[in-house]
Amino acid sequence: MSPVKMSLEANKEYHFCTCGKSATTVLCDGSHKGSGLAPKTFFVPESKEYYLCACKKSANAPFCDGSHAK
Ligand code: FES
């Protein structure tokens, strides 16, 4: 699954989906409830576009590290 390109704002709190059930794939929408999993809170240092991991294999989550292509 290819990464999702998103425009993120510096110092804003985001919640990366770790359960894979979110309708947006990469950001938590609350679908994890009851799964025992929780989202990963993260911030970005500058406002720009980022590639977020959608395959859940990145070692650098929430950011894509190319693992989806391996
Ligand atoms: S929906 Fe996946 S962690 Fe919240």
PDB file of C-alpha atoms and ligand atoms in Angstrom:
ATOM      1  CA  MET A   1       0.000   0.000   0.000  1.00  0.00           C
ATOM      2  CA  SER A   2       1.502   3.319  -1.081  1.00  0.00           C
ATOM      3  CA  PRO A   3       2.107   6.140   1.405  1.00  0.00           C
ATOM      4  CA  VAL A   4      -0.427   8.950   1.726  1.00  0.00           C
ATOM      5  CA  LYS A   5       0.783  12.459   0.917  1.00  0.00           C
ATOM      6  CA  MET A   6      -0.629  14.951   3.442  1.00  0.00           C
ATOM      7  CA  SER A   7      -0.134  18.614   4.146  1.00  0.00           C
ATOM      8  CA  LEU A   8       0.622  18.902   7.880  1.00  0.00           C
ATOM      9  CA  GLU A   9       0.997  21.947  10.106  1.00  0.00           C
ATOM     10  CA  ALA A  10       4.006  22.561  12.345  1.00  0.00           C
ATOM     11  CA  ASN A  11       3.508  21.839  16.055  1.00  0.00           C
ATOM     12  CA  LYS A  12      -0.089  20.639  15.611  1.00  0.00           C
ATOM     13  CA  GLU A  13      -0.965  17.366  17.352  1.00  0.00           C
ATOM     14  CA  TYR A  14      -1.767  14.460  15.002  1.00  0.00           C
ATOM     15  CA  HIS A  15      -2.726  10.867  15.782  1.00  0.00           C
ATOM     16  CA  PHE A  16      -1.337   8.188  13.495  1.00  0.00           C
ATOM     17  CA  CYS A  17      -3.542   5.101  13.057  1.00  0.00           C
ATOM     18  CA  THR A  18      -1.765   1.937  14.211  1.00  0.00           C
ATOM     19  CA  CYS A  19      -4.711  -0.458  13.916  1.00  0.00           C
ATOM     20  CA  GLY A  20      -5.316  -0.266  10.154  1.00  0.00           C
ATOM     21  CA  LYS A  21      -9.072   0.202  10.560  1.00  0.00           C
ATOM     22  CA  SER A  22      -9.267   3.965  10.023  1.00  0.00           C
ATOM     23  CA  ALA A  23     -11.217   5.033   6.938  1.00  0.00           C
ATOM     24  CA  THR A  24      -8.472   7.575   6.218  1.00  0.00           C
ATOM     25  CA  THR A  25      -5.826   4.826   6.526  1.00  0.00           C
ATOM     26  CA  VAL A  26      -3.186   7.027   8.136  1.00  0.00           C
ATOM     27  CA  LEU A  27      -4.866   9.220  10.743  1.00  0.00           C
ATOM     28  CA  CYS A  28      -6.932   7.822  13.611  1.00  0.00           C
ATOM     29  CA  ASP A  29     -10.701   8.185  13.259  1.00  0.00           C
ATOM     30  CA  GLY A  30     -11.589   6.276  16.441  1.00  0.00           C
ATOM     31  CA  SER A  31     -12.147   2.914  14.694  1.00  0.00           C
ATOM     32  CA  HIS A  32      -9.524   1.259  16.950  1.00  0.00           C
ATOM     33  CA  LYS A  33     -11.941   1.224  19.907  1.00  0.00           C
ATOM     34  CA  GLY A  34     -12.193  -2.290  21.288  1.00  0.00           C
ATOM     35  CA  SER A  35      -9.091  -3.493  19.438  1.00  0.00           C
ATOM     36  CA  GLY A  36      -6.669  -2.949  22.324  1.00  0.00           C
ATOM     37  CA  LEU A  37      -4.568  -0.694  20.079  1.00  0.00           C
ATOM     38  CA  ALA A  38      -4.084   3.038  20.373  1.00  0.00           C
ATOM     39  CA  PRO A  39      -2.989   5.726  17.928  1.00  0.00           C
ATOM     40  CA  LYS A  40       0.541   7.190  17.977  1.00  0.00           C
ATOM     41  CA  THR A  41       0.629  10.920  18.722  1.00  0.00           C
ATOM     42  CA  PHE A  42       3.094  12.911  16.644  1.00  0.00           C
ATOM     43  CA  PHE A  43       4.058  16.443  15.639  1.00  0.00           C
ATOM     44  CA  VAL A  44       5.960  17.769  12.642  1.00  0.00           C
ATOM     45  CA  PRO A  45       8.684  20.445  12.847  1.00  0.00           C
ATOM     46  CA  GLU A  46       7.565  22.442   9.824  1.00  0.00           C
ATOM     47  CA  SER A  47       4.391  23.001   7.812  1.00  0.00           C
ATOM     48  CA  LYS A  48       4.742  21.127   4.528  1.00  0.00           C
ATOM     49  CA  GLU A  49       3.678  17.940   2.738  1.00  0.00           C
ATOM     50  CA  TYR A  50       4.706  14.624   4.268  1.00  0.00           C
ATOM     51  CA  TYR A  51       4.369  11.028   3.104  1.00  0.00           C
ATOM     52  CA  LEU A  52       2.664   9.009   5.847  1.00  0.00           C
ATOM     53  CA  CYS A  53       2.901   5.226   6.059  1.00  0.00           C
ATOM     54  CA  ALA A  54      -0.260   3.389   4.998  1.00  0.00           C
ATOM     55  CA  CYS A  55       1.162  -0.166   4.970  1.00  0.00           C
ATOM     56  CA  LYS A  56       1.990  -0.127   8.728  1.00  0.00           C
ATOM     57  CA  LYS A  57       5.466  -1.613   8.035  1.00  0.00           C
ATOM     58  CA  SER A  58       7.547   1.549   8.336  1.00  0.00           C
ATOM     59  CA  ALA A  59      10.256   1.498  11.016  1.00  0.00           C
ATOM     60  CA  ASN A  60       9.949   5.281  11.062  1.00  0.00           C
ATOM     61  CA  ALA A  61       6.157   5.519  11.534  1.00  0.00           C
ATOM     62  CA  PRO A  62       4.206   7.651  10.988  1.00  0.00           C
ATOM     63  CA  PHE A  63       6.508   8.521   8.097  1.00  0.00           C
ATOM     64  CA  CYS A  64       7.064   6.314   5.053  1.00  0.00           C
ATOM     65  CA  ASP A  65      10.500   4.657   4.933  1.00  0.00           C
ATOM     66  CA  GLY A  66       9.953   2.764   1.674  1.00  0.00           C
ATOM     67  CA  SER A  67       9.015  -0.532   3.360  1.00  0.00           C
ATOM     68  CA  HIS A  68       5.806  -0.804   1.278  1.00  0.00           C
ATOM     69  CA  ALA A  69       7.940  -1.420  -1.817  1.00  0.00           C
ATOM     70  CA  LYS A  70       9.900  -4.345  -0.328  1.00  0.00           C
TER      71      LYS A  70
HETATM   72  S1  FES B   1      -8.426   4.164  14.074  1.00  0.00           S
HETATM   73 FE1  FES B   1      -6.588   3.071  13.998  1.00  0.00          FE
HETATM   74  S2  FES B   1      -5.532   3.677  15.785  1.00  0.00           S
HETATM   75 FE2  FES B   1      -7.391   4.782  15.846  1.00  0.00          FE
END
